[in-house]
C-alpha positions as MATLAB code, in Angstrom:
seq = 'MISGNGAAAPAETGRGVRGPSGPPETVSVRHRPAHAAFPDADGHPRRGPNPTVPLHAMLHRSPAPILLPTLLAASALLPAQRVATIESWSSADTLGLSTSRPGGKSIAMDRLGRLFALSQVTHVDGRTEVHLHRSSDGGRSFETETTLRVADALRGSLVIDPDGSTLHIAWGQHRPGAPYQVGYSRYDTRFRSWIGSDELLFPGATDGADWYWPELDVGRDGRVVVVCSGGRAYGWRASMRYRDGAGWTARRRINAESTGVYPSVAIDDAGHFHFSYRIHPNLSTSHIAYRRYDPQTGVLSQEVVLSDDSSNTSVLALDSSGAPHVLFAKRGALMLASANADPIEGFQLRQVARDAVYSSQNAGYDYFALAVVDGTPCCYYANAERGQQTLYRRQLVDGRLTEEVALRTAEDRVIESVGALRSGTSSVQELVTWTERGDQDAVRAHLARTVWNGTVTFGHGCPDSALRVATLTGTGTPAATDPADFTLELRGARPSSSVLLLLGSSDAMAAGSPLPLDLSYAGMPGCRLYQNGLDLRMAETDASGHCTFGMPIPAGLGGVRILAQAAVLDPEVNVAGLVTTGGLTVVAGD';
ca = [
       0.001    0.000    0.004;
       1.417    3.370   -1.071;
       0.687    6.579    0.725;
       1.293    9.606   -1.470;
       0.996   12.175    1.293;
       3.456   10.571    3.681;
       0.811    9.360    6.122;
       1.699    6.063    7.708;
      -0.592    3.070    7.636;
      -0.635    0.275   10.209;
       2.427   -1.912   10.142;
       2.310   -4.861    7.793;
       3.899   -8.058    8.878;
       6.121  -10.275    6.788;
       7.141  -13.873    7.046;
       8.897  -15.057   10.091;
       7.617  -12.279   12.372;
       8.747  -12.977   15.902;
       7.159  -11.760   19.091;
       7.493  -12.613   22.768;
       6.831  -16.282   23.467;
       7.832  -19.075   25.774;
       7.174  -19.826   29.449;
       6.962  -17.098   32.092;
      10.248  -15.866   33.492;
      11.293  -16.702   37.046;
      11.653  -13.037   38.025;
       8.697  -10.891   39.017;
       7.453   -9.649   35.641;
       3.954   -8.758   34.514;
       3.905   -9.997   30.917;
       2.562   -7.834   28.151;
       0.372   -9.165   25.347;
       2.298  -10.499   22.364;
       1.471   -7.524   20.142;
       3.311   -5.186   22.530;
       6.619   -6.227   20.955;
       5.690   -5.124   17.429;
       6.478   -1.652   16.099;
       3.717    0.812   15.553;
       3.027    2.625   12.279;
       5.797    5.123   13.050;
       8.329    2.364   13.655;
       8.438    2.758   17.451;
       8.058   -0.311   19.683;
       4.638   -0.570   21.297;
       5.524   -0.733   24.954;
       4.679    1.173   28.055;
       5.903    1.454   31.618;
       5.911   -1.754   33.618;
       6.313   -0.698   37.248;
       6.239   -4.263   38.558;
       9.632   -5.065   36.993;
      12.512   -4.233   39.353;
      15.455   -2.544   37.670;
      17.885   -5.168   38.942;
      15.741   -7.856   37.334;
      15.955   -6.097   34.009;
      19.697   -5.620   34.253;
      20.461   -9.039   35.683;
      18.024  -11.890   35.221;
      20.287  -14.657   36.587;
      20.989  -15.425   40.279;
      24.738  -15.125   39.577;
      26.799  -13.665   36.717;
      27.539  -16.038   33.871;
      31.222  -16.438   33.058;
      32.334  -14.700   29.868;
      33.391  -17.914   28.033;
      29.906  -19.353   28.633;
      28.340  -16.138   27.371;
      30.522  -16.215   24.283;
      29.616  -19.825   23.544;
      25.919  -19.002   23.875;
      26.072  -16.055   21.483;
      25.024  -16.325   17.849;
      27.819  -17.406   15.506;
      28.926  -15.219   12.622;
      31.540  -17.241   10.675;
      34.064  -15.223    8.702;
      34.064  -15.766    4.961;
      36.279  -13.845    2.562;
      34.153  -13.995   -0.584;
      30.539  -15.021   -0.974;
      28.534  -15.571   -4.150;
      24.790  -15.482   -4.669;
      23.975  -18.154   -7.238;
      20.209  -17.994   -7.275;
      19.635  -16.840  -10.852;
      18.144  -18.822  -13.712;
      17.939  -18.505  -17.480;
      14.627  -16.693  -17.062;
      15.807  -14.055  -14.624;
      18.862  -11.931  -14.050;
      19.992  -11.084  -10.570;
      22.056   -7.973   -9.992;
      23.110   -7.110   -6.471;
      23.495   -3.433   -7.164;
      21.928   -0.036   -6.733;
      20.192    2.652   -8.741;
      23.461    4.356   -9.605;
      27.190    3.460   -9.790;
      28.834    3.498   -6.372;
      25.471    3.532   -4.608;
      24.637    2.286   -1.149;
      24.291   -1.402   -1.947;
      24.681   -3.035    1.446;
      23.811   -2.343    5.080;
      24.753   -3.954    8.394;
      22.466   -4.109   11.402;
      23.595   -3.921   15.017;
      24.212   -7.673   15.223;
      26.453   -7.715   12.161;
      23.811   -9.194    9.853;
      24.069   -8.006    6.254;
      21.276   -6.766    3.982;
      21.443   -6.077    0.255;
      19.060   -5.257   -2.592;
      18.811   -6.909   -5.983;
      16.601   -6.331   -8.977;
      15.077   -9.253  -10.839;
      13.916   -8.672  -14.404;
      11.552  -11.377  -15.670;
      11.256  -12.482  -19.272;
       7.967  -10.592  -19.604;
       9.654   -7.353  -18.558;
       8.269   -7.225  -15.014;
      10.725   -6.129  -12.358;
      10.975   -6.895   -8.653;
      13.400   -5.742   -5.993;
      14.385   -8.346   -3.427;
      15.889   -7.754   -0.015;
      18.584  -10.327    0.844;
      19.812  -11.197    4.321;
      23.017  -12.890    5.493;
      23.353  -14.066    9.086;
      26.781  -15.645    8.569;
      28.866  -12.683    7.497;
      28.173  -13.018    3.770;
      28.914  -16.721    3.431;
      25.345  -17.275    2.273;
      22.314  -15.125    1.555;
      18.615  -15.830    1.622;
      15.819  -13.749    0.158;
      14.382  -11.960    3.148;
      11.410  -10.403    1.393;
      10.312   -8.597   -1.768;
       9.478   -4.916   -1.937;
       5.726   -4.484   -1.904;
       5.817   -2.058   -4.842;
       4.987   -3.515   -8.255;
       7.530   -2.857  -11.020;
      10.136   -1.676   -8.507;
      13.630   -0.700   -9.647;
      16.985   -0.772   -7.871;
      17.411    1.585   -4.996;
      19.531    2.457   -1.985;
      19.467    1.264    1.630;
      20.922    2.403    4.964;
      20.530    1.301    8.576;
      18.973    3.549   11.199;
      20.968    4.622   14.281;
      18.750    2.217   16.247;
      20.662   -0.547   14.448;
      17.585   -2.450   13.318;
      15.442   -0.305   10.993;
      16.328   -0.368    7.290;
      15.521    2.721    5.244;
      15.071    1.937    1.542;
      14.669    4.322   -1.378;
      13.443    2.688   -4.575;
      12.549    3.512   -8.145;
       9.404    2.420   -9.968;
       8.499    2.234  -13.621;
       5.497    0.648  -15.274;
       5.364    0.309  -19.083;
       3.973    3.508  -20.537;
       4.202    5.315  -17.190;
       6.787    7.749  -15.832;
       9.652    6.843  -13.520;
       8.976    7.527   -9.834;
      10.856    7.387   -6.513;
       9.533    6.144   -3.186;
      10.557    5.126    0.298;
       9.953    2.209    2.682;
      11.075    1.023    6.122;
      11.773   -2.532    7.236;
      12.249   -3.880   10.780;
      15.117   -6.400   10.711;
      14.380   -7.661   14.232;
      10.753   -8.638   13.608;
      11.245   -9.199    9.862;
       8.291   -7.001    8.938;
       7.566   -3.869    6.946;
       6.865   -0.723    8.955;
       3.909    1.367    7.893;
       3.091    1.990    4.265;
       5.260    2.616    1.214;
       5.505    6.352    0.514;
       5.685    7.789   -2.993;
       7.918   10.839   -2.484;
       8.565   11.845   -6.096;
       5.519   10.934   -8.201;
       6.052   11.174  -11.942;
       3.797   12.610  -14.617;
       3.661   12.520  -18.402;
       5.862   14.199  -20.991;
       9.282   13.788  -19.377;
       8.232   14.424  -15.779;
      10.258   11.494  -14.432;
      12.437   10.918  -11.344;
      15.600    8.816  -11.442;
      18.576    7.515   -9.420;
      17.387    7.600   -5.776;
      19.807    7.630   -2.873;
      19.238    8.300    0.823;
      20.919    8.683    4.190;
      19.842    8.881    7.829;
      21.353   11.086   10.527;
      22.116   10.335   14.158;
      18.827   12.005   15.114;
      16.899    9.682   12.797;
      16.236   12.330   10.152;
      16.023   10.722    6.699;
      16.829   12.491    3.425;
      16.065   11.098   -0.042;
      17.652   12.591   -3.177;
      17.106   11.907   -6.861;
      17.158   13.633  -10.271;
      14.182   15.056  -12.085;
      13.802   14.393  -15.797;
      13.490   16.668  -18.780;
      10.307   18.362  -17.575;
      12.061   19.268  -14.316;
      15.187   20.589  -16.021;
      17.260   17.579  -14.935;
      17.637   19.069  -11.480;
      18.767   17.261   -8.344;
      16.114   17.398   -5.634;
      15.675   16.341   -2.024;
      12.954   15.644    0.496;
      13.606   14.903    4.135;
      11.490   13.804    7.032;
      11.261   15.945   10.152;
       8.821   15.940   13.066;
       5.981   17.242   10.901;
       6.426   14.689    8.112;
       8.162   14.975    4.744;
       9.263   18.398    3.603;
       8.350   19.808    0.227;
      10.570   18.989   -2.738;
      13.611   21.277   -2.980;
      16.241   21.737   -5.663;
      19.841   20.978   -4.661;
      21.913   22.301   -7.568;
      22.334   26.075   -7.814;
      22.007   26.500  -11.556;
      22.243   24.413  -14.685;
      21.413   20.752  -14.030;
      21.948   18.301  -11.184;
      22.311   14.635  -12.072;
      23.260   11.528  -10.043;
      23.107   13.168   -6.600;
      24.959   11.495   -3.722;
      24.215   12.355   -0.070;
      25.619   11.898    3.439;
      24.599   13.388    6.814;
      27.240   14.387    9.384;
      26.987   14.140   13.175;
      25.803   17.749   13.399;
      22.866   16.946   11.107;
      24.144   18.805    8.008;
      23.442   17.283    4.594;
      26.362   16.974    2.148;
      25.684   16.540   -1.588;
      27.740   15.849   -4.691;
      26.251   15.744   -8.190;
      26.953   16.407  -11.867;
      26.154   19.746  -13.453;
      26.088   20.883  -17.089;
      26.908   24.569  -17.580;
      26.400   23.972  -21.307;
      25.619   21.086  -23.638;
      29.261   20.123  -24.153;
      30.663   20.437  -20.601;
      30.005   18.616  -17.353;
      31.363   19.285  -13.870;
      31.137   17.646  -10.453;
      29.805   19.998   -7.774;
      29.296   20.012   -4.002;
      26.847   21.748   -1.637;
      25.990   21.552    2.056;
      22.560   22.085    3.639;
      21.613   23.018    7.201;
      18.084   21.734    7.975;
      17.883   23.937   11.069;
      18.193   27.160    9.084;
      17.044   25.875    5.703;
      20.149   27.366    4.056;
      22.082   25.755    1.203;
      25.750   26.719    0.937;
      27.274   28.124   -2.193;
      27.968   25.590   -4.916;
      31.604   24.418   -5.080;
      32.804   23.071   -8.437;
      35.270   20.264   -7.738;
      36.561   19.733  -11.260;
      35.608   20.474  -14.811;
      35.483   18.042  -17.714;
      34.074   15.296  -15.511;
      31.940   12.305  -16.349;
      28.736   10.742  -15.210;
      28.679   10.112  -11.506;
      30.237   10.907   -8.165;
      30.162    9.192   -4.776;
      30.345   11.107   -1.505;
      31.335    9.843    1.951;
      32.270   11.512    5.249;
      35.341   10.637    7.289;
      35.434   10.384   11.092;
      35.772   14.153   11.447;
      32.752   14.800    9.240;
      34.845   16.068    6.297;
      33.445   15.138    2.871;
      35.339   13.128    0.253;
      34.062   12.777   -3.314;
      35.179   10.108   -5.802;
      34.489   10.771   -9.489;
      35.862   10.211  -12.995;
      37.485   12.901  -15.121;
      38.245   12.020  -18.749;
      39.734    8.657  -17.990;
      41.137    9.514  -14.573;
      39.537    8.465  -11.311;
      39.826   11.418   -8.912;
      39.365   11.796   -5.160;
      38.407   15.263   -3.906;
      38.981   15.738   -0.169;
      37.701   18.789    1.658;
      39.929   21.286    3.390;
      39.068   22.430    6.921;
      35.979   24.122    5.488;
      34.658   22.391    2.359;
      33.206   25.653    1.102;
      36.793   26.948    0.932;
      37.782   24.186   -1.453;
      38.923   20.592   -1.934;
      42.243   18.941   -2.651;
      42.299   16.699   -5.737;
      44.239   13.435   -5.997;
      44.370   11.035   -8.921;
      43.477    7.515   -7.808;
      43.919    5.732  -11.143;
      44.042    6.314  -14.888;
      42.487    4.359  -17.721;
      43.851    4.861  -21.249;
      40.767    3.233  -22.791;
      38.736    6.267  -21.774;
      41.446    8.902  -22.100;
      39.874   10.543  -25.140;
      36.276   10.288  -23.967;
      34.171   12.212  -21.501;
      33.287    8.935  -19.853;
      35.863    7.255  -17.663;
      35.302    4.862  -14.830;
      31.714    3.788  -14.401;
      32.501    1.061  -11.865;
      33.751    2.541   -8.634;
      32.700    3.008   -5.026;
      33.852    4.959   -1.981;
      33.692    3.947    1.674;
      35.130    5.151    4.975;
      36.600    2.367    7.089;
      37.680    3.276   10.622;
      37.835    6.908    9.535;
      39.903    6.179    6.399;
      38.524    6.865    2.876;
      38.806    3.748    0.687;
      38.439    3.842   -3.122;
      37.299    0.690   -4.968;
      37.307    0.439   -8.751;
      37.652   -1.710  -11.830;
      39.832   -0.692  -14.786;
      38.794   -1.094  -18.423;
      42.363   -0.680  -19.692;
      43.256   -3.819  -17.737;
      40.224   -5.773  -18.879;
      37.780   -4.633  -16.192;
      38.264   -8.000  -14.530;
      39.967   -6.972  -11.279;
      38.646   -5.038   -8.320;
      41.236   -2.654   -6.851;
      41.494   -0.565   -3.694;
      43.485    2.491   -2.633;
      43.168    4.264    0.734;
      43.844    7.829    1.829;
      46.123    7.634    4.886;
      47.741   10.728    6.431;
      47.042   12.749    3.321;
      48.611   10.222    0.916;
      47.093    7.490   -1.231;
      48.375    4.003   -0.466;
      49.613    1.631   -3.146;
      47.004   -0.072   -5.288;
      45.854   -3.474   -3.980;
      44.063   -6.080   -6.125;
      41.159   -7.507   -4.103;
      39.546   -9.838   -6.611;
      39.974  -11.023  -10.226;
      36.926  -12.167  -12.165;
      38.957  -14.072  -14.814;
      36.638  -14.523  -17.832;
      33.992  -12.055  -16.639;
      33.846   -8.267  -16.344;
      33.143   -6.414  -13.105;
      30.205   -4.030  -12.978;
      28.028   -2.223  -10.446;
      30.529   -1.767   -7.650;
      29.027   -0.645   -4.347;
      30.137   -0.440   -0.723;
      29.006    0.057    2.838;
      29.611    3.799    2.613;
      30.088    4.670    6.293;
      28.444    4.183    9.637;
      28.968    3.128   13.213;
      30.790   -0.121   12.532;
      34.449   -1.051   12.493;
      33.389   -4.279   10.760;
      32.572   -2.334    7.640;
      34.959   -2.861    4.749;
      32.240   -4.474    2.679;
      32.207   -4.212   -1.096;
      29.649   -5.551   -3.564;
      29.911   -5.958   -7.302;
      28.437   -7.965  -10.149;
      30.259  -10.015  -12.765;
      28.867  -10.356  -16.273;
      29.871  -13.111  -18.691;
      29.200  -14.067  -22.305;
      25.768  -15.483  -21.503;
      24.706  -12.190  -19.928;
      24.056  -13.927  -16.612;
      24.901  -11.725  -13.669;
      26.529  -13.063  -10.528;
      26.454  -10.922   -7.417;
      29.423  -10.956   -5.068;
      30.291   -9.683   -1.658;
      33.901   -9.164   -0.585;
      34.523   -8.771    3.103;
      38.036   -7.842    4.103;
      37.602   -6.907    7.778;
      36.559   -9.748   10.033;
      36.115   -8.482   13.530;
      35.372   -5.294   15.311;
      32.493   -3.410   16.917;
      29.144   -1.936   15.902;
      27.606    0.864   17.952;
      23.862    1.448   18.039;
      21.218    3.296   19.997;
      22.020    6.315   22.147;
      22.975    7.117   25.722;
      21.194    9.452   28.129;
      22.795   12.592   29.620;
      23.990   12.777   33.221;
      23.519   15.717   35.625;
      26.216   17.706   33.772;
      24.646   16.874   30.364;
      27.490   14.513   29.499;
      26.623   11.482   27.355;
      29.154    8.708   27.905;
      30.261    6.500   25.004;
      31.297    2.852   25.066;
      33.722    1.691   22.370;
      36.184   -1.121   21.744;
      39.947   -0.759   21.369;
      42.376   -3.341   20.079;
      41.413   -6.520   18.245;
      38.487   -8.614   19.549;
      40.210  -11.890   18.781;
      42.191  -14.659   20.509;
      45.541  -12.866   20.640;
      48.504  -13.379   22.947;
      48.688  -11.197   24.875;
      44.995  -10.282   24.790;
      44.728   -6.681   23.606;
      40.980   -6.041   23.328;
      39.329   -3.787   25.876;
      36.023   -1.993   26.220;
      36.558    1.706   26.838;
      34.173    4.172   28.479;
      34.743    7.873   27.837;
      32.915   11.074   28.679;
      31.309    9.711   31.844;
      30.931   11.273   35.298;
      34.381   11.479   36.954;
      35.188    9.240   39.913;
      31.945    7.287   39.632;
      31.019    3.619   39.777;
      30.321    1.919   36.454;
      28.360   -1.255   35.774;
      29.245   -3.051   32.529;
      26.531   -5.341   31.186;
      27.339   -8.089   28.685;
      24.576   -9.996   26.965;
      23.742  -12.321   24.101;
      20.350  -10.962   22.972;
      18.898   -7.642   21.867;
      15.368   -9.056   21.695;
      14.273   -9.855   25.261;
      15.400   -9.249   28.846;
      13.554  -10.758   31.797;
      10.460  -11.249   29.688;
      10.318   -7.695   28.309;
      11.122   -6.745   24.704;
      14.206   -4.682   23.979;
      15.133   -1.879   23.717;
      13.407   -1.131   27.017;
      12.505    2.410   28.021;
      13.771    2.780   31.605;
      11.590    5.772   32.462;
       9.412    3.561   34.656;
      12.526    2.817   36.775;
      13.274    6.490   37.333;
      15.681    6.837   34.389;
      13.877    9.006   31.806;
      15.508    9.071   28.374;
      17.569    5.936   29.099;
      17.170    2.577   27.372;
      18.329   -0.967   27.978;
      19.644   -2.544   24.767;
      20.693   -6.077   25.806;
      19.844   -8.814   28.321;
      22.720   -8.387   30.801;
      23.875  -11.950   31.443;
      27.305  -10.954   32.737;
      28.079   -7.971   34.975;
      31.379   -6.165   35.677;
      32.186   -3.241   37.962;
      34.725   -0.460   37.560;
      35.410    3.148   38.574;
      35.958    6.136   36.281;
      39.040    8.288   36.788;
      39.143   12.065   37.144;
      38.509   12.461   33.384;
      35.475   10.163   33.320;
      37.363    7.304   31.653;
      37.700    3.613   32.482;
      38.448    0.341   30.668;
      37.377   -3.285   30.942;
      39.698   -6.061   29.797;
      37.899   -8.547   27.575;
      40.016  -11.537   26.524;
      38.502  -13.572   23.674;
      38.980  -17.375   23.952;
      40.311  -19.202   20.900;
      37.909  -20.910   18.526;
      35.068  -18.428   18.891;
      35.601  -16.367   15.755;
      32.385  -14.680   14.666;
      30.729  -14.721   18.085;
      28.647  -11.632   18.909;
      28.563  -10.050   22.356;
      26.318   -7.137   23.285;
      27.688   -4.566   25.739;
      26.318   -1.518   27.526;
      27.411    0.529   30.542;
      25.467    2.180   33.353;
      27.146    5.021   35.279;
      26.256    6.080   38.829;
      25.115    9.700   39.165;
      22.971   10.329   42.276;
      21.977   13.805   41.084;
      20.574   12.931   37.684;
      17.338   11.035   38.387;
      15.480    8.903   40.931;
      17.480    5.773   40.111;
      20.789    7.627   40.190;
      21.950    5.957   36.957;
      22.489    6.821   33.302;
      23.265    4.434   30.420;
      25.344    4.456   27.255;
      24.204    3.279   23.861;
      24.714   -0.338   22.857;
      27.856   -1.919   21.452;
      28.074   -5.203   19.539;
      31.458   -6.918   19.643;
      32.047   -9.301   16.715;
      34.897  -11.599   17.761;
      37.505  -13.038   15.415;
      39.900  -15.971   15.520;
];
């Protein structure tokens, strides 16, 4: 069901929807009806205060702490696999694990390290479908999770919400004889169900009034922005709509003048939108341009032209400081533009690669992607001069590009539709997708994963009496190393205060109540519990509000997931005298 005005309909459930079940818990808990665990039409869990549940029961449901090795063994396994292949195509269909535009957002990771990707299936009768694929084993295998509810859907873009479980999907749609359109949907990865109704954000009309190439991003505050390009009737302009508290904003042009094609978007921690796109000052020239938008003031910055004589597309990503980087092609050269201290003051250009096949054309690389891994921009690309059969990578480290590394060779096939996990809250995020096309025109979709262990942050903490919000992160390598070097690190907390570290194996239920659990009922307004707290540790912050927890990983448990969260004592902040951090998933390696 599509809602053209942005109004949400009741949530629709999909296959495999899971709710609370099983025998009553041994702690004193008043159980809610099963439907209380399902999200409402706005995507928020339906749950209310439960004053009969003691806080200690929520944080610790066992009579005694469970030893860490036992917790690790009980956690869900996530085996590492270097290359995975989806081989679910047939002679009647083609499967392309790709996006609506080169370098698009083709893959997302939820807070438990599960992977999600989109593919478009084109049937022999011309009908199209977009499938959502899910991998629970780190990309070793995929299954079709569900199919977009929109008929004649086209490839799109997907990102994960800061809550770590909601997928935001922008999609295209085209029926024979009808215009191209762009819409938006949400999917709950925990309950495996669609949230609300599909929303048609950019409806098309006749006579060239089409909308193409959707991409989207979501900010830390949950604000979603969708961008795309209008067709001939709209002057080929790049446009955006974003969702705020009052619903979706009106359509707004991004490019200053001329045209705006293939827009790419990212949102920084301050909530600013960053755009890159192609402009055409005249019929024979194309440039790549950049703008920034502040949704609080409604002001778009001046347009910065990154380079002239450029080709079709650009890809934009933000590094750990929020600085934008733009990857694009320029007459056979693949270029990386990195912002100075203020991007409006200019960018520094670096040549990533050159391709003699395209040296005399205004074309260049069509198969490239950009990602930021642990704060480092990473460029992925194929090269037509070298047969377009190898996927390469170069990284920007300390202001210099590293040597080219060959990640994968397709042998008798050519590499197309390269995409990547653009950025996010994960250190397990060097994930690249591409398709390989052979003589029979069958498309194989691939996932390359080159980082095997790390952490994924999700959710948000609540402020203490001094308005500090503590953060929990991991340092070192969460693997069986000698000596063990992985620790959990708490920063920005109340100085000289007691800290309770909770380790769990589930983000679904704790003491009979669905997670995340709003702790307002326990005298902790604005705080949430994100995991089931099977193992507890105590520590004390120093004068700077910092402390660490050693966390040795036993051998043989590569791929195990552990959920962590910290609670900090602050008698002045609320009735309970506690505040919490956001959640942290630790994905262990061998």
